[in-house]
């Protein structure tokens, strides 16, 4: 969190987090990794010996998540991703990680103005009539501000925190080194830890790339154009050029009225419409376009009183390869229609597994798992529990899921809470069917 501390002190964007801070990260990262790994490994070993691997105490899971939160932005983002790796971690830990958000104090107004001047490439007064240096949103990677252009257009200005890219890069190098060592231990041997951390590290590093985020906003907006009621802010055509985004400045549309409305404030009709609209959008971009917005927590998805939805922050949008898109789409379809045998075939075609595995036994257990959830309403269907069952089944048979198969699950898992809060009786499998059928049977 060095960059946050420096920002509070009002440091300049050039000196807010110097290279001298990086050696200190070695100690922070080492303490965090060893402390978390030792605590989880000990409890996990006990749970494994007693036959209750997923029975990690909830209080312990929350304590681990808190420790990772304090370690800085890299660990917050990695924890969010690890929250979906039920094939690697206990369910309670995944639940704690999936609820971990990186709401941290904003940089000082003085630093924000200095960052804007440094990254804009022009005097701010020649572009902005007003720039409010008090952030409207603040995360571990960036802060967002409201501003007005000279022509009166309201815009949102996203500024990457000073020096955060060096902190993240150093953390990821240390994590890669540490994971390579842990992968040789008896606890981790045989697990795809190195590959999983590598892919997650790429996802974390990608959230620093505002050029990619600008492109994702355009891509999401275009993909969602046919879904009425969803709005995605577009990058400003003249100010979101690569020269500025590469320096950590992203200017985009300002969406007014963004706040978290409770279901009671929205009312039943608006809540139902907003949930169905949002989920339709998620299904459309996932099953038809192969796009996964992996960060749709309540701070990035806003149901509005008129039943529409505002979807923001495209820093963690994954484009699935065609094979992965089609595999997950068919898995979801076969799960919804109760075809557990085909679900098993899809999993076996995308996962790694040892020679001599009992495919027949795995298939029989998959059939039973799918039968237990077919046709369930959102109020009755616990995605986390289903995913835990799926990955526990894979673990027993020595299978390791392809990380690309995990990202779609992440996108839906993060959104699941909104379904249960706003529209508990929704049959989300039924809502998915038109998109699944189009993707699998009518798309050319």
Tab-separated table of C-alpha atoms in Angstrom:
chain	number	residue	atom	x	y	z
A	1	UNK	CA	0.000	0.000	0.000
A	2	UNK	CA	3.022	2.262	-0.362
A	3	UNK	CA	1.437	4.232	-3.184
A	4	UNK	CA	-1.609	4.995	-1.013
A	5	UNK	CA	0.515	6.264	1.852
A	6	UNK	CA	2.560	8.434	-0.468
A	7	UNK	CA	-0.562	9.852	-2.037
A	8	UNK	CA	-1.970	10.834	1.329
A	9	UNK	CA	1.195	12.802	1.906
A	10	UNK	CA	0.549	14.719	-1.297
A	11	UNK	CA	3.569	13.390	-3.197
A	12	UNK	CA	4.011	14.204	-6.858
A	13	UNK	CA	3.159	11.639	-9.521
A	14	UNK	CA	6.844	11.251	-10.319
A	15	UNK	CA	7.994	10.581	-6.764
A	16	UNK	CA	4.882	9.216	-5.023
A	17	UNK	CA	6.175	5.646	-5.093
A	18	UNK	CA	9.819	5.489	-5.904
A	19	UNK	CA	11.926	2.518	-6.809
A	20	UNK	CA	13.356	2.629	-3.301
A	21	UNK	CA	10.009	1.351	-2.033
A	22	UNK	CA	10.262	-1.879	-4.033
A	23	UNK	CA	12.764	-3.723	-1.744
A	24	UNK	CA	10.283	-3.241	1.105
A	25	UNK	CA	7.735	-5.159	-0.904
A	26	UNK	CA	9.911	-8.269	-0.688
A	27	UNK	CA	9.376	-8.372	3.065
A	28	UNK	CA	5.658	-7.564	2.754
A	29	UNK	CA	5.043	-10.175	0.071
A	30	UNK	CA	7.130	-12.808	1.861
A	31	UNK	CA	5.333	-12.264	5.164
A	32	UNK	CA	1.944	-12.331	3.462
A	33	UNK	CA	2.583	-15.465	1.410
A	34	UNK	CA	4.202	-17.416	4.255
A	35	UNK	CA	1.633	-16.313	6.822
A	36	UNK	CA	-1.370	-17.066	4.634
A	37	UNK	CA	0.059	-20.291	3.229
A	38	UNK	CA	0.989	-21.626	6.681
A	39	UNK	CA	-2.403	-20.837	8.168
A	40	UNK	CA	-4.385	-22.262	5.269
A	41	UNK	CA	-2.121	-25.291	4.837
A	42	UNK	CA	-2.394	-26.283	8.492
A	43	UNK	CA	-6.164	-26.003	8.604
A	44	UNK	CA	-6.547	-27.599	5.179
A	45	UNK	CA	-4.387	-30.550	6.250
A	46	UNK	CA	-6.581	-31.088	9.313
A	47	UNK	CA	-9.732	-30.817	7.208
A	48	UNK	CA	-8.348	-33.287	4.681
A	49	UNK	CA	-7.387	-35.815	7.356
A	50	UNK	CA	-10.847	-35.579	8.912
A	51	UNK	CA	-12.558	-35.866	5.526
A	52	UNK	CA	-13.967	-32.320	5.675
A	53	UNK	CA	-11.697	-30.434	3.273
A	54	UNK	CA	-14.180	-27.603	2.657
A	55	UNK	CA	-14.852	-27.036	6.360
A	56	UNK	CA	-12.362	-24.207	6.860
A	57	UNK	CA	-13.722	-21.971	9.671
A	58	UNK	CA	-15.441	-18.892	8.248
A	59	UNK	CA	-13.678	-16.640	10.773
A	60	UNK	CA	-10.307	-17.933	9.606
A	61	UNK	CA	-11.256	-17.358	5.977
A	62	UNK	CA	-12.217	-13.762	6.759
A	63	UNK	CA	-8.950	-13.223	8.652
A	64	UNK	CA	-6.940	-14.479	5.673
A	65	UNK	CA	-8.913	-12.202	3.316
A	66	UNK	CA	-8.269	-9.219	5.609
A	67	UNK	CA	-4.543	-9.952	5.662
A	68	UNK	CA	-4.458	-10.050	1.872
A	69	UNK	CA	-6.428	-6.786	1.701
A	70	UNK	CA	-3.806	-5.060	3.852
A	71	UNK	CA	-0.984	-6.320	1.627
A	72	UNK	CA	-1.993	-4.057	-1.259
A	73	UNK	CA	-3.624	-3.969	-4.684
A	74	UNK	CA	-1.933	-7.029	-6.165
A	75	UNK	CA	-3.208	-9.258	-3.401
A	76	UNK	CA	-6.722	-7.811	-3.471
A	77	UNK	CA	-7.027	-8.556	-7.183
A	78	UNK	CA	-5.463	-11.999	-6.860
A	79	UNK	CA	-7.768	-12.838	-3.962
A	80	UNK	CA	-10.801	-11.890	-6.050
A	81	UNK	CA	-9.611	-14.263	-8.758
A	82	UNK	CA	-8.721	-17.022	-6.314
A	83	UNK	CA	-12.268	-16.727	-5.007
A	84	UNK	CA	-13.328	-18.834	-7.991
A	85	UNK	CA	-10.649	-21.514	-7.693
A	86	UNK	CA	-12.668	-24.063	-5.776
A	87	UNK	CA	-10.479	-26.697	-7.354
A	88	UNK	CA	-7.524	-25.261	-5.437
A	89	UNK	CA	-8.930	-23.730	-2.228
A	90	UNK	CA	-11.566	-24.524	0.422
A	91	UNK	CA	-15.055	-23.173	-0.282
A	92	UNK	CA	-15.124	-20.903	2.782
A	93	UNK	CA	-11.914	-19.224	1.658
A	94	UNK	CA	-13.293	-18.767	-1.863
A	95	UNK	CA	-16.440	-17.199	-0.415
A	96	UNK	CA	-14.398	-14.734	1.667
A	97	UNK	CA	-12.190	-13.851	-1.308
A	98	UNK	CA	-15.104	-13.350	-3.695
A	99	UNK	CA	-16.543	-10.707	-1.339
A	100	UNK	CA	-13.259	-8.809	-1.062
A	101	UNK	CA	-13.393	-5.407	-2.746
A	102	UNK	CA	-10.599	-2.892	-2.991
A	103	UNK	CA	-12.259	0.249	-1.616
A	104	UNK	CA	-9.331	2.319	-0.307
A	105	UNK	CA	-8.830	6.041	0.395
A	106	UNK	CA	-8.362	8.229	-2.673
A	107	UNK	CA	-5.164	10.075	-3.458
A	108	UNK	CA	-5.064	13.636	-2.164
A	109	UNK	CA	-6.675	16.383	-4.307
A	110	UNK	CA	-3.242	17.929	-4.790
A	111	UNK	CA	-1.865	14.647	-6.147
A	112	UNK	CA	-4.899	14.165	-8.370
A	113	UNK	CA	-4.396	17.566	-9.984
A	114	UNK	CA	-0.684	16.855	-10.466
A	115	UNK	CA	-1.447	13.480	-12.049
A	116	UNK	CA	-3.953	15.063	-14.423
A	117	UNK	CA	-1.502	17.759	-15.516
A	118	UNK	CA	1.293	15.239	-15.981
A	119	UNK	CA	-0.731	12.723	-18.020
A	120	UNK	CA	-3.014	14.975	-20.044
A	121	UNK	CA	-0.228	16.271	-22.264
A	122	UNK	CA	-1.723	19.777	-22.163
A	123	UNK	CA	-2.570	22.372	-19.500
A	124	UNK	CA	-5.787	21.141	-17.831
A	125	UNK	CA	-7.446	24.530	-18.271
A	126	UNK	CA	-7.173	24.164	-22.030
A	127	UNK	CA	-9.320	21.006	-21.888
A	128	UNK	CA	-11.448	21.206	-18.745
A	129	UNK	CA	-13.722	23.981	-17.554
A	130	UNK	CA	-13.886	22.198	-14.192
A	131	UNK	CA	-12.101	19.270	-12.539
A	132	UNK	CA	-13.371	18.071	-9.167
A	133	UNK	CA	-10.290	16.712	-7.410
A	134	UNK	CA	-12.386	14.885	-4.797
A	135	UNK	CA	-12.765	11.340	-6.123
A	136	UNK	CA	-16.237	9.918	-6.745
A	137	UNK	CA	-14.792	6.379	-6.629
A	138	UNK	CA	-11.529	4.987	-5.304
A	139	UNK	CA	-9.868	1.596	-5.715
A	140	UNK	CA	-6.419	0.139	-5.213
A	141	UNK	CA	-5.515	0.602	-8.881
A	142	UNK	CA	-7.157	3.923	-9.766
A	143	UNK	CA	-9.443	6.770	-8.692
A	144	UNK	CA	-12.313	8.299	-10.686
A	145	UNK	CA	-13.207	12.007	-10.813
A	146	UNK	CA	-15.976	14.142	-12.252
A	147	UNK	CA	-15.065	16.900	-14.699
A	148	UNK	CA	-16.590	19.239	-17.272
A	149	UNK	CA	-15.051	19.901	-20.685
A	150	UNK	CA	-14.892	23.378	-22.194
A	151	UNK	CA	-17.935	22.598	-24.337
A	152	UNK	CA	-19.968	21.709	-21.230
A	153	UNK	CA	-19.798	17.913	-21.602
A	154	UNK	CA	-19.717	16.040	-18.300
A	155	UNK	CA	-17.002	13.346	-18.206
A	156	UNK	CA	-15.509	10.838	-15.805
A	157	UNK	CA	-11.714	10.949	-15.441
A	158	UNK	CA	-9.977	7.769	-14.300
A	159	UNK	CA	-6.425	8.210	-13.000
A	160	UNK	CA	-4.119	5.299	-12.220
A	161	UNK	CA	-2.467	5.635	-8.826
A	162	UNK	CA	1.134	6.849	-8.962
A	163	UNK	CA	3.702	4.064	-8.965
A	164	UNK	CA	1.153	1.259	-8.656
A	165	UNK	CA	2.416	-0.408	-11.839
A	166	UNK	CA	5.884	-0.864	-10.285
A	167	UNK	CA	4.402	-2.248	-7.076
A	168	UNK	CA	2.217	-4.747	-8.961
A	169	UNK	CA	5.031	-5.809	-11.293
A	170	UNK	CA	7.365	-6.433	-8.345
A	171	UNK	CA	4.663	-8.341	-6.439
A	172	UNK	CA	3.863	-10.551	-9.412
A	173	UNK	CA	7.524	-11.420	-9.951
A	174	UNK	CA	7.834	-12.431	-6.298
A	175	UNK	CA	4.617	-14.432	-6.443
A	176	UNK	CA	5.788	-16.293	-9.527
A	177	UNK	CA	9.005	-17.181	-7.759
A	178	UNK	CA	7.226	-18.212	-4.564
A	179	UNK	CA	4.622	-20.278	-6.405
A	180	UNK	CA	7.317	-22.146	-8.307
A	181	UNK	CA	8.849	-23.134	-4.967
A	182	UNK	CA	5.536	-24.061	-3.335
A	183	UNK	CA	4.578	-26.165	-6.342
A	184	UNK	CA	7.376	-28.562	-5.379
A	185	UNK	CA	6.024	-29.162	-1.872
A	186	UNK	CA	3.862	-32.222	-1.047
A	187	UNK	CA	0.851	-29.969	-0.374
A	188	UNK	CA	0.880	-28.389	-3.835
A	189	UNK	CA	2.481	-31.115	-5.922
A	190	UNK	CA	0.255	-32.117	-8.808
A	191	UNK	CA	-1.870	-28.969	-8.660
A	192	UNK	CA	-1.678	-26.516	-11.601
A	193	UNK	CA	-0.538	-23.751	-9.234
A	194	UNK	CA	2.101	-22.210	-11.516
A	195	UNK	CA	-0.233	-22.068	-14.519
A	196	UNK	CA	-3.112	-20.707	-12.413
A	197	UNK	CA	-0.997	-17.958	-10.831
A	198	UNK	CA	0.480	-17.070	-14.225
A	199	UNK	CA	-2.958	-16.623	-15.763
A	200	UNK	CA	-4.259	-14.705	-12.764
A	201	UNK	CA	-1.163	-12.499	-12.801
A	202	UNK	CA	-1.857	-11.640	-16.422
A	203	UNK	CA	-5.403	-10.670	-15.445
A	204	UNK	CA	-4.156	-8.453	-12.596
A	205	UNK	CA	-1.566	-6.773	-14.811
A	206	UNK	CA	-4.258	-6.217	-17.414
A	207	UNK	CA	-6.209	-4.011	-15.001
A	208	UNK	CA	-3.360	-1.498	-15.145
A	209	UNK	CA	-3.772	-1.190	-18.910
A	210	UNK	CA	-6.158	1.694	-19.604
A	211	UNK	CA	-5.686	1.316	-23.352
A	212	UNK	CA	-7.097	-2.200	-23.118
A	213	UNK	CA	-9.878	-0.975	-20.821
A	214	UNK	CA	-10.905	1.707	-23.320
A	215	UNK	CA	-11.092	-0.952	-26.023
A	216	UNK	CA	-13.134	-3.210	-23.700
A	217	UNK	CA	-15.630	-0.410	-23.039
A	218	UNK	CA	-16.162	0.018	-26.765
A	219	UNK	CA	-16.434	-3.748	-27.253
A	220	UNK	CA	-18.913	-4.161	-24.379
A	221	UNK	CA	-21.051	-1.248	-25.537
A	222	UNK	CA	-21.262	-2.664	-29.049
A	223	UNK	CA	-22.025	-6.187	-27.812
A	224	UNK	CA	-24.776	-4.923	-25.487
A	225	UNK	CA	-26.387	-2.608	-28.022
A	226	UNK	CA	-29.107	-5.164	-28.749
A	227	UNK	CA	-29.985	-5.577	-25.046
A	228	UNK	CA	-32.328	-2.739	-24.208
A	229	UNK	CA	-31.790	-1.081	-20.844
A	230	UNK	CA	-28.029	-1.446	-20.292
A	231	UNK	CA	-25.663	1.476	-20.561
A	232	UNK	CA	-21.866	1.296	-20.659
A	233	UNK	CA	-19.817	4.521	-20.582
A	234	UNK	CA	-17.835	5.053	-23.773
A	235	UNK	CA	-14.317	6.509	-23.880
A	236	UNK	CA	-14.217	10.121	-25.016
A	237	UNK	CA	-13.346	10.034	-28.727
A	238	UNK	CA	-10.836	12.875	-28.536
A	239	UNK	CA	-9.286	12.379	-25.096
A	240	UNK	CA	-9.024	8.586	-24.682
A	241	UNK	CA	-6.221	8.185	-27.217
A	242	UNK	CA	-3.433	5.676	-26.667
A	243	UNK	CA	-0.911	8.370	-25.732
A	244	UNK	CA	-3.010	9.308	-22.694
A	245	UNK	CA	-4.359	5.901	-21.735
A	246	UNK	CA	-0.856	4.424	-21.803
A	247	UNK	CA	0.147	7.011	-19.186
A	248	UNK	CA	-2.726	6.072	-16.885
A	249	UNK	CA	-5.474	8.539	-17.876
A	250	UNK	CA	-8.872	7.454	-19.198
A	251	UNK	CA	-11.568	10.042	-19.982
A	252	UNK	CA	-15.032	8.623	-20.580
A	253	UNK	CA	-18.723	9.399	-20.425
A	254	UNK	CA	-20.051	10.479	-17.048
A	255	UNK	CA	-23.115	8.499	-15.963
A	256	UNK	CA	-25.218	10.593	-13.555
A	257	UNK	CA	-27.179	9.247	-10.623
A	258	UNK	CA	-24.953	6.279	-9.825
A	259	UNK	CA	-25.623	5.023	-6.312
A	260	UNK	CA	-26.485	1.728	-4.704
A	261	UNK	CA	-30.265	1.474	-4.438
A	262	UNK	CA	-31.641	-1.164	-2.102
A	263	UNK	CA	-34.393	-3.488	-3.389
A	264	UNK	CA	-36.861	-1.573	-1.202
A	265	UNK	CA	-35.837	1.743	-2.758
A	266	UNK	CA	-36.114	0.373	-6.279
A	267	UNK	CA	-39.407	-1.397	-5.756
A	268	UNK	CA	-40.267	-4.871	-6.959
A	269	UNK	CA	-41.007	-3.995	-10.591
A	270	UNK	CA	-37.761	-2.076	-11.137
A	271	UNK	CA	-35.723	-4.683	-9.230
A	272	UNK	CA	-37.059	-7.552	-11.325
A	273	UNK	CA	-36.585	-5.680	-14.581
A	274	UNK	CA	-33.053	-4.579	-13.682
A	275	UNK	CA	-31.943	-8.094	-12.686
A	276	UNK	CA	-33.396	-9.678	-15.810
A	277	UNK	CA	-31.879	-6.952	-17.985
A	278	UNK	CA	-28.445	-7.290	-16.403
A	279	UNK	CA	-28.464	-11.079	-16.558
A	280	UNK	CA	-29.641	-11.005	-20.184
A	281	UNK	CA	-26.695	-8.740	-20.962
A	282	UNK	CA	-24.258	-11.040	-19.169
A	283	UNK	CA	-25.592	-14.055	-21.044
A	284	UNK	CA	-25.541	-12.262	-24.386
A	285	UNK	CA	-21.912	-11.167	-24.178
A	286	UNK	CA	-20.779	-14.486	-22.671
A	287	UNK	CA	-22.558	-17.035	-24.836
A	288	UNK	CA	-22.647	-15.098	-28.118
A	289	UNK	CA	-19.584	-12.841	-27.972
A	290	UNK	CA	-17.227	-14.725	-25.677
A	291	UNK	CA	-16.806	-11.710	-23.379
A	292	UNK	CA	-16.753	-12.039	-19.596
A	293	UNK	CA	-17.012	-9.027	-17.299
A	294	UNK	CA	-15.379	-10.625	-14.269
A	295	UNK	CA	-15.871	-7.742	-11.839
A	296	UNK	CA	-19.632	-7.142	-11.662
A	297	UNK	CA	-19.829	-6.538	-7.920
A	298	UNK	CA	-22.296	-3.889	-6.638
A	299	UNK	CA	-19.747	-1.109	-7.156
A	300	UNK	CA	-19.608	-1.776	-10.902
A	301	UNK	CA	-23.228	-2.689	-11.675
A	302	UNK	CA	-25.998	-0.264	-10.798
A	303	UNK	CA	-29.708	-1.128	-11.054
A	304	UNK	CA	-31.629	2.134	-11.554
A	305	UNK	CA	-35.142	3.160	-10.428
A	306	UNK	CA	-36.438	2.963	-14.010
A	307	UNK	CA	-35.347	-0.683	-14.268
A	308	UNK	CA	-32.306	0.035	-16.430
A	309	UNK	CA	-28.734	-0.920	-15.528
A	310	UNK	CA	-25.455	1.000	-15.619
A	311	UNK	CA	-22.395	-1.234	-16.142
A	312	UNK	CA	-19.019	0.389	-15.483
A	313	UNK	CA	-15.318	-0.422	-15.105
A	314	UNK	CA	-14.095	-2.673	-17.894
A	315	UNK	CA	-10.662	-3.195	-16.363
A	316	UNK	CA	-11.252	-6.910	-15.958
A	317	UNK	CA	-12.968	-8.088	-19.119
A	318	UNK	CA	-11.780	-11.391	-20.577
A	319	UNK	CA	-12.249	-12.480	-24.181
A	320	UNK	CA	-12.582	-16.249	-24.345
A	321	UNK	CA	-11.041	-18.236	-27.175
A	322	UNK	CA	-13.758	-19.712	-29.382
A	323	UNK	CA	-13.180	-23.242	-28.084
A	324	UNK	CA	-13.511	-22.129	-24.454
A	325	UNK	CA	-16.631	-20.058	-25.233
A	326	UNK	CA	-18.325	-22.959	-26.935
A	327	UNK	CA	-17.305	-25.468	-24.233
A	328	UNK	CA	-18.693	-23.356	-21.399
A	329	UNK	CA	-21.816	-22.484	-23.376
A	330	UNK	CA	-22.593	-26.121	-24.038
A	331	UNK	CA	-21.809	-27.078	-20.430
A	332	UNK	CA	-24.289	-24.468	-19.195
A	333	UNK	CA	-26.900	-25.644	-21.689
A	334	UNK	CA	-26.491	-29.321	-20.832
A	335	UNK	CA	-26.595	-28.508	-17.117
A	336	UNK	CA	-29.882	-26.624	-17.608
A	337	UNK	CA	-31.412	-29.484	-19.588
A	338	UNK	CA	-30.256	-32.155	-17.166
A	339	UNK	CA	-27.724	-33.863	-19.413
A	340	UNK	CA	-25.068	-34.667	-16.841
A	341	UNK	CA	-23.399	-37.229	-19.088
A	342	UNK	CA	-22.590	-34.609	-21.707
A	343	UNK	CA	-21.462	-32.203	-18.962
A	344	UNK	CA	-18.968	-34.847	-17.869
A	345	UNK	CA	-17.691	-35.244	-21.438
A	346	UNK	CA	-17.157	-31.476	-21.731
A	347	UNK	CA	-15.268	-31.293	-18.448
A	348	UNK	CA	-13.063	-34.228	-19.442
A	349	UNK	CA	-12.304	-32.531	-22.769
A	350	UNK	CA	-11.135	-29.287	-21.111
A	351	UNK	CA	-9.391	-30.480	-17.930
A	352	UNK	CA	-6.127	-32.239	-17.191
A	353	UNK	CA	-6.416	-35.644	-15.530
A	354	UNK	CA	-4.164	-38.590	-14.741
A	355	UNK	CA	-3.861	-41.711	-16.848
A	356	UNK	CA	-6.082	-44.501	-15.655
A	357	UNK	CA	-8.748	-42.233	-14.202
A	358	UNK	CA	-12.134	-43.919	-13.749
A	359	UNK	CA	-14.120	-41.944	-16.325
A	360	UNK	CA	-17.265	-44.001	-15.757
A	361	UNK	CA	-17.322	-43.244	-12.033
A	362	UNK	CA	-16.676	-39.558	-12.692
A	363	UNK	CA	-19.530	-39.460	-15.213
A	364	UNK	CA	-21.960	-41.127	-12.835
A	365	UNK	CA	-21.195	-38.601	-10.097
A	366	UNK	CA	-21.500	-35.696	-12.556
A	367	UNK	CA	-24.924	-36.961	-13.621
A	368	UNK	CA	-26.045	-36.963	-9.976
A	369	UNK	CA	-24.683	-33.450	-9.410
A	370	UNK	CA	-26.405	-32.006	-12.479
A	371	UNK	CA	-29.677	-33.757	-11.616
A	372	UNK	CA	-29.594	-32.016	-8.224
A	373	UNK	CA	-29.673	-28.513	-9.744
A	374	UNK	CA	-31.602	-28.819	-13.002
A	375	UNK	CA	-34.398	-26.255	-13.170
A	376	UNK	CA	-33.538	-24.642	-9.823
A	377	UNK	CA	-34.647	-21.064	-9.215
A	378	UNK	CA	-32.083	-18.492	-8.158
A	379	UNK	CA	-33.469	-18.696	-4.610
A	380	UNK	CA	-32.835	-22.460	-4.561
A	381	UNK	CA	-29.671	-22.611	-6.636
A	382	UNK	CA	-26.432	-21.812	-4.812
A	383	UNK	CA	-23.790	-21.330	-7.494
A	384	UNK	CA	-20.965	-21.403	-4.983
A	385	UNK	CA	-22.219	-24.704	-3.581
A	386	UNK	CA	-22.661	-26.166	-7.062
A	387	UNK	CA	-19.168	-25.028	-8.079
A	388	UNK	CA	-17.756	-26.464	-4.850
A	389	UNK	CA	-19.436	-29.757	-5.645
A	390	UNK	CA	-18.140	-29.686	-9.210
A	391	UNK	CA	-14.555	-29.020	-8.195
A	392	UNK	CA	-14.649	-31.417	-5.274
A	393	UNK	CA	-15.764	-34.061	-7.768
A	394	UNK	CA	-12.882	-33.148	-10.055
A	395	UNK	CA	-10.427	-33.195	-7.154
A	396	UNK	CA	-11.461	-36.680	-6.091
A	397	UNK	CA	-10.763	-37.938	-9.591
A	398	UNK	CA	-7.531	-35.962	-10.046
A	399	UNK	CA	-8.860	-33.466	-12.617
A	400	UNK	CA	-7.694	-29.853	-12.843
A	401	UNK	CA	-9.939	-27.344	-14.616
A	402	UNK	CA	-8.671	-25.192	-17.460
A	403	UNK	CA	-8.358	-21.636	-16.020
A	404	UNK	CA	-10.201	-20.305	-19.081
A	405	UNK	CA	-13.173	-22.406	-18.003
A	406	UNK	CA	-13.102	-20.552	-14.664
A	407	UNK	CA	-13.549	-16.973	-15.916
A	408	UNK	CA	-17.190	-17.391	-17.024
A	409	UNK	CA	-17.946	-18.931	-13.657
A	410	UNK	CA	-16.311	-15.918	-11.999
A	411	UNK	CA	-18.471	-13.489	-13.951
A	412	UNK	CA	-21.715	-15.230	-12.970
A	413	UNK	CA	-20.587	-15.961	-9.402
A	414	UNK	CA	-19.861	-12.301	-8.647
A	415	UNK	CA	-23.314	-11.378	-9.977
A	416	UNK	CA	-25.188	-14.110	-8.096
A	417	UNK	CA	-25.711	-12.012	-4.977
A	418	UNK	CA	-27.624	-9.381	-6.927
A	419	UNK	CA	-29.985	-12.048	-8.269
A	420	UNK	CA	-30.791	-13.341	-4.806
A	421	UNK	CA	-31.200	-9.872	-3.281
A	422	UNK	CA	-33.357	-8.290	-5.982
A	423	UNK	CA	-35.175	-11.167	-7.694
A	424	UNK	CA	-34.966	-14.412	-5.679
A	425	UNK	CA	-37.618	-16.262	-7.673
A	426	UNK	CA	-35.856	-15.831	-11.012
A	427	UNK	CA	-35.135	-19.048	-12.919
A	428	UNK	CA	-31.832	-17.924	-14.360
A	429	UNK	CA	-31.370	-21.119	-16.369
A	430	UNK	CA	-34.616	-20.442	-18.242
A	431	UNK	CA	-33.525	-16.866	-18.967
A	432	UNK	CA	-30.290	-18.216	-20.441
A	433	UNK	CA	-31.977	-20.614	-22.863
A	434	UNK	CA	-32.621	-18.213	-25.791
A	435	UNK	CA	-28.953	-17.188	-25.810
A	436	UNK	CA	-27.725	-20.758	-25.401
A	437	UNK	CA	-29.888	-22.015	-28.247
A	438	UNK	CA	-28.801	-19.173	-30.507
A	439	UNK	CA	-25.142	-19.748	-29.659
A	440	UNK	CA	-25.217	-23.493	-30.140
A	441	UNK	CA	-27.820	-24.187	-32.811
A	442	UNK	CA	-28.695	-21.121	-34.893
A	443	UNK	CA	-25.432	-19.171	-35.009
A	444	UNK	CA	-23.532	-19.507	-38.246
